[in-house]
Every structure is written in C-alpha cells, then in structure tokens.
Amino acid sequence: MRLNGEISYLRNEEVEEEEAEERVPLMSLSPPPPSHKLVVGYALTSKKVKSFLQPKLEGLARKKGIIFVAIDHFQPLLNQGPFDIVLHKLTGKEWQQILEVAQIVMHLTRELFFLDLTLGFRVIFLETLFLVSVPYSNYIDLNPFTARSSMSEAYNYYLSLNSLKDYLEKHPEVTVLDPPAAIKHLHNRQSMLQDVADLNLSDCYGKVGVPRQLVVTKDPSSIPDAVCKAELSLPLVVKPLVADGSAKSHELSLAFDEVSLSKLDPPLVLQEFVNHGGVLFKVYIVGEAIKVVRRFSLPDVNKREPSNNTGVFQFPRVSCAAASADDAELDPSIAGKVNAEDTSDINCLLANKLPPRPLLENLARELRHRLGLRLFNIDIIREHGTKDRFYVIDINYFPERTLDIQLFVGDCLHYECLVGNSCLVCHLYLCHMLDLKKILEAIVKCQDMNTYSLTSSSAWYRASSKGDYRSVKHDFQLAFVNMKKAKTHLKFLNAHKLQSRQIVMHEQVQCCFFRLPISNQSILPAYPPPSLLFHDVFVCAFWL
Ligand SMILES: O=P(O)(O)O[C@@H]1[C@@H](O)[C@H](OP(=O)(O)O)[C@@H](OP(=O)(O)O)[C@@H](O)[C@H]1OP(=O)(O)O
Ligand SMILES: Nc1ncnc2c1ncn2[C@@H]1O[C@H](COP(=O)(O)OP(=O)(O)O)[C@@H](O)[C@H]1O
C-alpha cells in the first residue's frame, strides 16, 4: 500500500491509454442558500451544555443570526453540518480519539496554520481531502515525516497559485474554536505554562511570570532531593501533571515539609506557593475581547516563621466556590477588606486592585497568538506586597463563563468577535469515510456558500459543452481520480500542457491539483477525456 499523502510524479512516457468507457447519467450539485448568518456546531458534555447554553445566550445569539446545533459524537462530523464554527470541549474517549486524529493532521499541516491564518476554506478543504480519504485507523499508522513533507510540498504548490491569498483574505468563512492540538497543550500543566514562561512579559505596567516549579514523573523517593536541588521553597502546591478536566486532575494539595514529598504520587507538578492576598484574577479571553473578574483564593501562608504545619493537605477547588470576590462569602480575614473602600491595609488594597488593563491586554494578545487559542481563561495572582508582580498559575480552555461574560457584559457574541479578522479551520475533516462517492458527498455538505463548486465530470462536461463555463472559470482545479485511471487523466493534462501535481490519498483515489488558466478554455469541452467514467474523475473548481 502506498503511503497516504504521498506525492507521485508520473512522467509522460509512463502514461498509457486506457479503455474508453461509457458515460453515466449527469449529476450536478450546488450548495443550498444560507438561512442563518452563523451556525455553531457544538460538541460539549451535558454538564457543559447546561452551564453554557443558557436560554438567555441562545436567545440573544438567535437574534444575531447565530444558532447552536448539537454535534452527534457518534456520527462522522462530515455527515453533519454544515457549520461555520465548531465549539468543542469533551473528555469522552470517543471524542479524544477523534481529537487525536485531528491533532495529527494539525501536526502534519502545521504550516497551514502558522504561515497564514487567513487561509480559510482552502485550508479546510485541503484538510478535508486529506482526512476524509484516509481511514481513521490507517491514518494513525501514517509515517508522519513522509506525510508531513508531502503536505508541505502540496502546500507550496498550493501557495504558488495566483490570487489565492487575495481571495482568502476576503473569505474567512469557517472557524474552529479551537485547534485540538492547541487545546491539548493545556492538558499538561507543564506545557500549559511554558508559553507564559517563554514570554517573560515585563513592561511599564508590570511583570508576568510563572511560579517556580518542578515536574516529577516517577520515583517519589527522589522528590525531596530534586526539590532541594531546584532550590524550591516550601510550601509547595502539588498539582497532577495532567489537567484534562477530570476530577482527579483537580485534586491539588499543599506540601509543607520535605519528608512528606516522598509520599506523593507522580506524575506531578510541584509549584512554589506564592502569597497573593487570597485573591485571584480570572482573565476571560474571547478572541480579542477580554474580561477580568476577581475570585477568592487560598489565604497567604506565613513563610517567615517556622511552620507548625507538616504533611500534605488536599485543598478544595477554592476558586470555584464563589462566583466572584465582589459578592462572595469569604474567609473573614479577607472578606471584610475586599469591598471596604476606606481600608488602610495597603496590601489588601493592592491584592484586590485589578491588574493594569494594558498589561492584561498585552498578555492576552501574546498568549492568544502563542497558544493558538481564542476561547480561554488565565488565572493570575499578584504577589503579596507587590504592585506589579504577577504570576499565571492556570490556563483553562473554554471555561464556563467565557462566552456568557462576554455576552452579558460586553455584548460581544457576534460574528466578528468569534471570527475576528483571521479565520481558523473547521473540524470538518473528522470523518472515516473511504469511498469516493461519500467523500464527494461530504465535501458537498461542507462546502461553504458559493466558495467553490463541485461537479461531476459529466456535469462539467455538459456545462462546458453548452458554453457555460461557470464552474470552470477558475485557474485552480482539483480532481479526484480513480487510481486505475490516473495515468489516463495525467496524459490528458500533459497533452494540454497543464501543470499538475498528484497526491495519492489511498489505494483507490488520487487527488490531482492542476491549473487551468482562463486563457486556455478551449480545452474545456474536451475535459475529462472520454475514456474516463463518471466515477473516475470528480472535479472541484475553485471560485478564484
Ligand atoms: O478543568 P476543566 O474541566 O476545564 O474545568 C474548568 C475549571 O474548573 C475552571 O475553574 P478553575 O479550575 O480555574 O477554578 C472553570 O472556570 P470558571 O470557574 O472560571 O468558569 C471552568 O468553567 C471549568 O470548565 P467547564 O465549565 O468546562 O467545566
Ligand atoms: N502557585 C500557587 N500559589 C498560590 N496559590 C496557588 C498556586 N497554584 C494554585 N494555587 C491555588 O490553587 C487553586 C487551584 O489551582 P489551579 O492550578 O488553578 O488548579 P485547577 O486547574 O485544578 O483549578 C488556585 O485557584 C489558587 O487558589
């Protein structure tokens, strides 16, 4: 079997004529007109649906032409939709597997994401092709290096196409919130904070870092030594390395002495406890909009005097305990001071003062870019006794209050807020289909209002022979070709001096990119060659 994604170069002399076969009935496929401004497909746990999809949010969204549609986790995504946006946050095994596939694709096509986020449906289209044509299980076995370089080559070719970029800038249609690989980055407490550490943000408004920490993956008996070597000071916040939203991943504790450290259960992150006046700031980020709220947090510990505390103490999910520090019932040592305007306690005042807006905006902008995420929140604390020393301790993907906060406070849930100027790629490649007909049906389903047309070769032929070149007036074409007929197809292209590039998707299907300059329309009535059957070639014509 050939590797999926492999690019083959068939030379002229290799091309053999194949038997002429009869054409089958004509078929023409055109997209239905859009009835909504924006369709958001969501894949969320039932708990999340309950907390997120409040009637108020749905009502307001509807007024803005946004509708939310549940994604069926047990059906290929390509059989659903079409969606403009896919929102997802699931922990189930099935979805995780899907995400892993998607993640591999993200990895393989990383260039597509980072070179230019305005690539829009082109990228989705390439990805759709790439995945839908590959069985799920085979895809996992794919040699990533071969496939990746193939994708790069295909992409380079792709990029070389005239006016593509201009076109795409005008059509940022499909958005995914957010790329699975980027979300997964937050599922590990080490990688989660790495970008903040690398950023090492420091400007006239303050400094933002991460608490000093150590990752322990095995052998608890070595922890005391490792902590000593790393010169971490006690107490330490003990956090499971995995932060996948499971109950276990939220089981945190405070370790007060070195001996107790050897009883811990790796993999873990051991983080220095930073006194922060018992107040935490949650910065919610939705695209370019940010919103900050205060939450109560763990009280400070006395680090100067030798502690009477020894051992490891599990603590509850303190920041979830109350909606906001402005109205919650608090630890009395903090509560009285939070809302008091005339307090003389400067540290308390400082602890409660929101971090400077420009600093947060800078941080949010950088992290949005570095993490490649649009819906997330940053938990940030201010070091006790300082005005401008901040630490990020946690980043959550698409937390409960992200969108409703934006919606009710800033009325930001509108198309631009979610989509912004650039566009991301939709998860529409999550499909296990193999046969050509289904691939095509799927592509038809996910095509986005007139962004491209898809037609069978027969329909194309009929249209072009009648002089209707509507679907072929574009200089970039893409054909799915039955592998057995690939040489015939290529021979035709070569005979007409049409540049082409073939990607073998799997044993049965080759994907062929070729340019068909408008100036060369005279050959259109002849395409595809009569020896190719209805099911041998399917053509996508892009509307450039
Ligand atoms: O870990 P998860 O499942 O992503 O849950 C988050 C998380 O609990 C987060 O709270 P915290 O851990 O930062 O205290 C919640 O944030 P908010 O309290 O700001 O909403 C999220 O809401 C949780 O996400 P979800 O709503 O998807 O369960
Ligand atoms: N380094 C730290 N210093 C002080 N308090 C911390 C630190 N890390 C976490 N905390 C406290 O523990 C709480 C939970 O930590 P966090 O890392 O957000 O875990 P989770 O992802 O389970 O919410 C925080 O809200 C904060 O109150």
PDB file of C-alpha atoms in Angstrom, residues 84-271:
ATOM      1  CA  ASP A  84     -19.478  27.853  10.332  1.00  0.00           C
ATOM      2  CA  ILE A  85     -17.967  27.299  13.738  1.00  0.00           C
ATOM      3  CA  VAL A  86     -17.310  24.188  15.759  1.00  0.00           C
ATOM      4  CA  LEU A  87     -17.098  24.621  19.502  1.00  0.00           C
ATOM      5  CA  HIS A  88     -15.813  21.666  21.408  1.00  0.00           C
ATOM      6  CA  LYS A  89     -14.823  20.639  24.876  1.00  0.00           C
ATOM      7  CA  LEU A  90     -15.282  16.971  25.567  1.00  0.00           C
ATOM      8  CA  THR A  91     -13.462  14.469  27.660  1.00  0.00           C
ATOM      9  CA  GLY A  92     -15.088  11.258  26.428  1.00  0.00           C
ATOM     10  CA  LYS A  93     -12.917   8.561  24.923  1.00  0.00           C
ATOM     11  CA  GLU A  94     -14.522   8.712  21.513  1.00  0.00           C
ATOM     12  CA  TRP A  95     -14.024  12.388  21.151  1.00  0.00           C
ATOM     13  CA  GLN A  96     -10.490  12.141  22.454  1.00  0.00           C
ATOM     14  CA  GLN A  97      -9.731   9.667  19.700  1.00  0.00           C
ATOM     15  CA  ILE A  98     -11.185  11.999  17.159  1.00  0.00           C
ATOM     16  CA  LEU A  99      -9.138  14.810  18.555  1.00  0.00           C
ATOM     17  CA  GLU A 100      -6.020  12.727  18.341  1.00  0.00           C
ATOM     18  CA  VAL A 101      -6.600  12.171  14.661  1.00  0.00           C
ATOM     19  CA  ALA A 102      -7.225  15.833  14.231  1.00  0.00           C
ATOM     20  CA  GLN A 103      -4.126  16.581  16.184  1.00  0.00           C
ATOM     21  CA  ILE A 104      -2.017  14.513  13.853  1.00  0.00           C
ATOM     22  CA  VAL A 105      -3.459  16.412  10.967  1.00  0.00           C
ATOM     23  CA  MET A 106      -2.732  19.651  12.712  1.00  0.00           C
ATOM     24  CA  HIS A 107       0.804  18.488  13.163  1.00  0.00           C
ATOM     25  CA  LEU A 108       1.173  17.392   9.591  1.00  0.00           C
ATOM     26  CA  THR A 109      -0.236  20.592   8.293  1.00  0.00           C
ATOM     27  CA  ARG A 110       1.187  22.934  10.836  1.00  0.00           C
ATOM     28  CA  GLU A 111       2.474  25.160   8.088  1.00  0.00           C
ATOM     29  CA  LEU A 112      -1.055  25.702   7.016  1.00  0.00           C
ATOM     30  CA  PHE A 113      -1.901  27.201  10.320  1.00  0.00           C
ATOM     31  CA  PHE A 114       1.075  29.267  11.036  1.00  0.00           C
ATOM     32  CA  LEU A 115       2.031  30.642   7.701  1.00  0.00           C
ATOM     33  CA  ASP A 116      -1.175  32.475   7.324  1.00  0.00           C
ATOM     34  CA  LEU A 117      -4.244  32.220   9.436  1.00  0.00           C
ATOM     35  CA  THR A 118      -6.317  33.860   6.777  1.00  0.00           C
ATOM     36  CA  LEU A 119      -6.246  30.777   4.633  1.00  0.00           C
ATOM     37  CA  GLY A 120      -9.864  29.991   5.273  1.00  0.00           C
ATOM     38  CA  PHE A 121     -11.698  27.383   3.388  1.00  0.00           C
ATOM     39  CA  ARG A 122      -8.704  26.462   1.301  1.00  0.00           C
ATOM     40  CA  VAL A 123      -7.084  25.016   4.293  1.00  0.00           C
ATOM     41  CA  ILE A 124     -10.177  23.313   5.450  1.00  0.00           C
ATOM     42  CA  PHE A 125     -10.583  21.964   2.006  1.00  0.00           C
ATOM     43  CA  LEU A 126      -7.122  20.537   1.837  1.00  0.00           C
ATOM     44  CA  GLU A 127      -7.529  19.063   5.238  1.00  0.00           C
ATOM     45  CA  THR A 128     -10.879  17.686   4.411  1.00  0.00           C
ATOM     46  CA  LEU A 129      -9.427  15.963   1.469  1.00  0.00           C
ATOM     47  CA  PHE A 130      -6.575  14.710   3.436  1.00  0.00           C
ATOM     48  CA  LEU A 131      -8.565  13.135   6.156  1.00  0.00           C
ATOM     49  CA  VAL A 132     -11.742  12.075   4.571  1.00  0.00           C
ATOM     50  CA  SER A 133      -9.905   9.998   2.119  1.00  0.00           C
ATOM     51  CA  VAL A 134      -7.984   8.152   4.750  1.00  0.00           C
ATOM     52  CA  PRO A 135      -9.393   5.538   7.066  1.00  0.00           C
ATOM     53  CA  TYR A 136      -9.149   6.510  10.670  1.00  0.00           C
ATOM     54  CA  SER A 137      -7.073   3.512  11.709  1.00  0.00           C
ATOM     55  CA  ASN A 138      -4.639   3.770   8.812  1.00  0.00           C
ATOM     56  CA  TYR A 139      -4.215   7.388   9.450  1.00  0.00           C
ATOM     57  CA  ILE A 140      -2.901   6.760  12.919  1.00  0.00           C
ATOM     58  CA  ASP A 141      -0.293   4.437  11.421  1.00  0.00           C
ATOM     59  CA  LEU A 142       0.861   7.006   8.955  1.00  0.00           C
ATOM     60  CA  ASN A 143       4.514   7.833   8.857  1.00  0.00           C
ATOM     61  CA  PRO A 144       4.336  11.445   9.987  1.00  0.00           C
ATOM     62  CA  PHE A 145       7.526  12.555   8.332  1.00  0.00           C
ATOM     63  CA  THR A 146       6.749  11.344   4.878  1.00  0.00           C
ATOM     64  CA  ALA A 147       3.237  12.584   5.085  1.00  0.00           C
ATOM     65  CA  ARG A 148       4.250  15.868   6.505  1.00  0.00           C
ATOM     66  CA  SER A 149       6.755  16.649   3.813  1.00  0.00           C
ATOM     67  CA  SER A 150       4.218  15.654   1.228  1.00  0.00           C
ATOM     68  CA  MET A 151       1.782  18.054   2.706  1.00  0.00           C
ATOM     69  CA  SER A 152       4.382  20.784   2.672  1.00  0.00           C
ATOM     70  CA  GLU A 153       5.042  20.198  -0.963  1.00  0.00           C
ATOM     71  CA  ALA A 154       1.385  20.182  -1.759  1.00  0.00           C
ATOM     72  CA  TYR A 155       1.013  23.298   0.223  1.00  0.00           C
ATOM     73  CA  ASN A 156       3.876  25.044  -1.536  1.00  0.00           C
ATOM     74  CA  TYR A 157       2.282  24.281  -4.800  1.00  0.00           C
ATOM     75  CA  TYR A 158      -0.940  25.464  -3.424  1.00  0.00           C
ATOM     76  CA  LEU A 159       0.552  28.707  -2.225  1.00  0.00           C
ATOM     77  CA  SER A 160       2.002  29.416  -5.602  1.00  0.00           C
ATOM     78  CA  LEU A 161      -1.436  29.740  -7.094  1.00  0.00           C
ATOM     79  CA  ASN A 162      -2.388  33.143  -8.395  1.00  0.00           C
ATOM     80  CA  SER A 163      -4.542  35.436  -6.328  1.00  0.00           C
ATOM     81  CA  LEU A 164      -5.286  32.742  -3.796  1.00  0.00           C
ATOM     82  CA  LYS A 165      -4.220  34.848  -0.883  1.00  0.00           C
ATOM     83  CA  ASP A 166      -6.262  37.823  -2.011  1.00  0.00           C
ATOM     84  CA  TYR A 167      -9.268  35.650  -2.346  1.00  0.00           C
ATOM     85  CA  LEU A 168      -8.861  34.044   1.016  1.00  0.00           C
ATOM     86  CA  GLU A 169      -8.498  37.298   2.784  1.00  0.00           C
ATOM     87  CA  LYS A 170     -11.966  38.135   1.574  1.00  0.00           C
ATOM     88  CA  HIS A 171     -13.475  34.817   2.619  1.00  0.00           C
ATOM     89  CA  PRO A 172     -12.735  33.931   6.220  1.00  0.00           C
ATOM     90  CA  GLU A 173     -15.770  31.670   6.368  1.00  0.00           C
ATOM     91  CA  VAL A 174     -15.003  28.762   8.573  1.00  0.00           C
ATOM     92  CA  THR A 175     -13.833  28.901  12.106  1.00  0.00           C
ATOM     93  CA  VAL A 176     -12.894  26.284  14.584  1.00  0.00           C
ATOM     94  CA  LEU A 177     -12.868  27.043  18.230  1.00  0.00           C
ATOM     95  CA  ASP A 178     -10.179  25.874  18.743  1.00  0.00           C
ATOM     96  CA  PRO A 179      -7.487  23.649  17.156  1.00  0.00           C
ATOM     97  CA  PRO A 180      -7.373  20.379  19.099  1.00  0.00           C
ATOM     98  CA  ALA A 181      -3.586  20.373  19.289  1.00  0.00           C
ATOM     99  CA  ALA A 182      -3.619  23.800  20.865  1.00  0.00           C
ATOM    100  CA  ILE A 183      -6.223  22.715  23.386  1.00  0.00           C
ATOM    101  CA  LYS A 184      -4.239  19.630  24.234  1.00  0.00           C
ATOM    102  CA  HIS A 185      -1.294  21.846  25.030  1.00  0.00           C
ATOM    103  CA  LEU A 186      -3.303  22.979  28.060  1.00  0.00           C
ATOM    104  CA  HIS A 187      -3.899  19.438  29.247  1.00  0.00           C
ATOM    105  CA  ASN A 188      -0.449  19.241  30.743  1.00  0.00           C
ATOM    106  CA  ARG A 189       0.424  21.685  33.490  1.00  0.00           C
ATOM    107  CA  GLN A 190       3.994  21.958  32.282  1.00  0.00           C
ATOM    108  CA  SER A 191       3.261  22.790  28.641  1.00  0.00           C
ATOM    109  CA  MET A 192       0.321  24.902  29.751  1.00  0.00           C
ATOM    110  CA  LEU A 193       2.555  27.489  31.394  1.00  0.00           C
ATOM    111  CA  GLN A 194       5.552  27.174  29.095  1.00  0.00           C
ATOM    112  CA  ASP A 195       4.434  29.974  26.810  1.00  0.00           C
ATOM    113  CA  VAL A 196       3.982  32.315  29.733  1.00  0.00           C
ATOM    114  CA  ALA A 197       7.466  31.464  30.959  1.00  0.00           C
ATOM    115  CA  ASP A 198       8.948  31.937  27.492  1.00  0.00           C
ATOM    116  CA  LEU A 199       7.143  35.211  27.080  1.00  0.00           C
ATOM    117  CA  ASN A 200       8.617  36.551  30.301  1.00  0.00           C
ATOM    118  CA  LEU A 201       6.445  39.613  29.957  1.00  0.00           C
ATOM    119  CA  SER A 202       7.750  42.776  31.514  1.00  0.00           C
ATOM    120  CA  ASP A 203       6.631  46.287  30.653  1.00  0.00           C
ATOM    121  CA  CYS A 204       5.961  49.544  32.414  1.00  0.00           C
ATOM    122  CA  TYR A 205       2.748  48.104  33.864  1.00  0.00           C
ATOM    123  CA  GLY A 206       4.307  45.092  35.497  1.00  0.00           C
ATOM    124  CA  LYS A 207       5.902  41.695  35.158  1.00  0.00           C
ATOM    125  CA  VAL A 208       4.184  38.410  34.462  1.00  0.00           C
ATOM    126  CA  GLY A 209       5.819  35.064  35.095  1.00  0.00           C
ATOM    127  CA  VAL A 210       5.017  31.613  36.403  1.00  0.00           C
ATOM    128  CA  PRO A 211       5.782  30.273  39.895  1.00  0.00           C
ATOM    129  CA  ARG A 212       8.996  28.286  40.086  1.00  0.00           C
ATOM    130  CA  GLN A 213       8.120  24.673  39.579  1.00  0.00           C
ATOM    131  CA  LEU A 214       9.425  21.177  39.172  1.00  0.00           C
ATOM    132  CA  VAL A 215       7.944  18.337  37.180  1.00  0.00           C
ATOM    133  CA  VAL A 216       8.180  14.876  38.714  1.00  0.00           C
ATOM    134  CA  THR A 217       7.217  11.958  36.563  1.00  0.00           C
ATOM    135  CA  LYS A 218       8.392   8.976  38.643  1.00  0.00           C
ATOM    136  CA  ASP A 219      10.164   7.763  41.773  1.00  0.00           C
ATOM    137  CA  PRO A 220       8.626   9.749  44.630  1.00  0.00           C
ATOM    138  CA  SER A 221      11.583   8.918  46.877  1.00  0.00           C
ATOM    139  CA  SER A 222      13.756  11.235  44.793  1.00  0.00           C
ATOM    140  CA  ILE A 223      11.422  14.217  45.189  1.00  0.00           C
ATOM    141  CA  PRO A 224      12.956  15.742  48.372  1.00  0.00           C
ATOM    142  CA  ASP A 225      16.398  15.795  46.739  1.00  0.00           C
ATOM    143  CA  ALA A 226      15.094  17.161  43.494  1.00  0.00           C
ATOM    144  CA  VAL A 227      13.219  19.924  45.320  1.00  0.00           C
ATOM    145  CA  CYS A 228      16.357  20.773  47.235  1.00  0.00           C
ATOM    146  CA  LYS A 229      18.472  20.866  44.078  1.00  0.00           C
ATOM    147  CA  ALA A 230      15.956  23.078  42.330  1.00  0.00           C
ATOM    148  CA  GLU A 231      16.022  25.335  45.405  1.00  0.00           C
ATOM    149  CA  LEU A 232      12.246  25.452  45.628  1.00  0.00           C
ATOM    150  CA  SER A 233      10.934  26.809  48.880  1.00  0.00           C
ATOM    151  CA  LEU A 234       8.146  25.219  50.853  1.00  0.00           C
ATOM    152  CA  PRO A 235       5.223  25.051  50.964  1.00  0.00           C
ATOM    153  CA  LEU A 236       4.645  23.634  47.515  1.00  0.00           C
ATOM    154  CA  VAL A 237       1.398  23.359  45.639  1.00  0.00           C
ATOM    155  CA  VAL A 238       1.167  19.783  44.417  1.00  0.00           C
ATOM    156  CA  LYS A 239      -0.734  19.513  41.145  1.00  0.00           C
ATOM    157  CA  PRO A 240      -1.371  16.485  38.940  1.00  0.00           C
ATOM    158  CA  LEU A 241       0.667  16.911  35.759  1.00  0.00           C
ATOM    159  CA  VAL A 242      -2.393  16.094  33.682  1.00  0.00           C
ATOM    160  CA  ALA A 243      -5.008  18.823  33.559  1.00  0.00           C
ATOM    161  CA  ASP A 244      -7.647  17.207  31.415  1.00  0.00           C
ATOM    162  CA  GLY A 245     -10.682  18.388  33.353  1.00  0.00           C
ATOM    163  CA  SER A 246     -11.166  15.069  35.157  1.00  0.00           C
ATOM    164  CA  ALA A 247     -11.943  15.191  38.874  1.00  0.00           C
ATOM    165  CA  LYS A 248      -8.537  13.683  39.600  1.00  0.00           C
ATOM    166  CA  SER A 249      -6.746  16.395  37.697  1.00  0.00           C
ATOM    167  CA  HIS A 250      -8.254  18.936  40.076  1.00  0.00           C
ATOM    168  CA  GLU A 251      -7.017  17.147  43.221  1.00  0.00           C
ATOM    169  CA  LEU A 252      -4.487  19.632  44.484  1.00  0.00           C
ATOM    170  CA  SER A 253      -2.660  19.719  47.793  1.00  0.00           C
ATOM    171  CA  LEU A 254      -0.195  21.773  49.755  1.00  0.00           C
ATOM    172  CA  ALA A 255       3.008  20.090  50.906  1.00  0.00           C
ATOM    173  CA  PHE A 256       4.606  21.710  53.934  1.00  0.00           C
ATOM    174  CA  ASP A 257       7.643  19.551  54.585  1.00  0.00           C
ATOM    175  CA  GLU A 258      10.255  17.709  52.595  1.00  0.00           C
ATOM    176  CA  VAL A 259       9.732  14.305  54.137  1.00  0.00           C
ATOM    177  CA  SER A 260       6.115  14.228  53.073  1.00  0.00           C
ATOM    178  CA  LEU A 261       7.152  14.895  49.487  1.00  0.00           C
ATOM    179  CA  SER A 262       8.423  11.353  49.104  1.00  0.00           C
ATOM    180  CA  LYS A 263       4.884  10.061  49.675  1.00  0.00           C
ATOM    181  CA  LEU A 264       3.454  11.883  46.709  1.00  0.00           C
ATOM    182  CA  ASP A 265       2.081  10.147  43.686  1.00  0.00           C
ATOM    183  CA  PRO A 266       3.705  11.332  40.410  1.00  0.00           C
ATOM    184  CA  PRO A 267       3.323  12.467  37.670  1.00  0.00           C
ATOM    185  CA  LEU A 268       3.067  15.848  39.327  1.00  0.00           C
ATOM    186  CA  VAL A 269       3.996  19.473  39.127  1.00  0.00           C
ATOM    187  CA  LEU A 270       5.378  20.929  42.353  1.00  0.00           C
ATOM    188  CA  GLN A 271       4.918  24.646  42.344  1.00  0.00           C
TER     189      GLN A 271
END
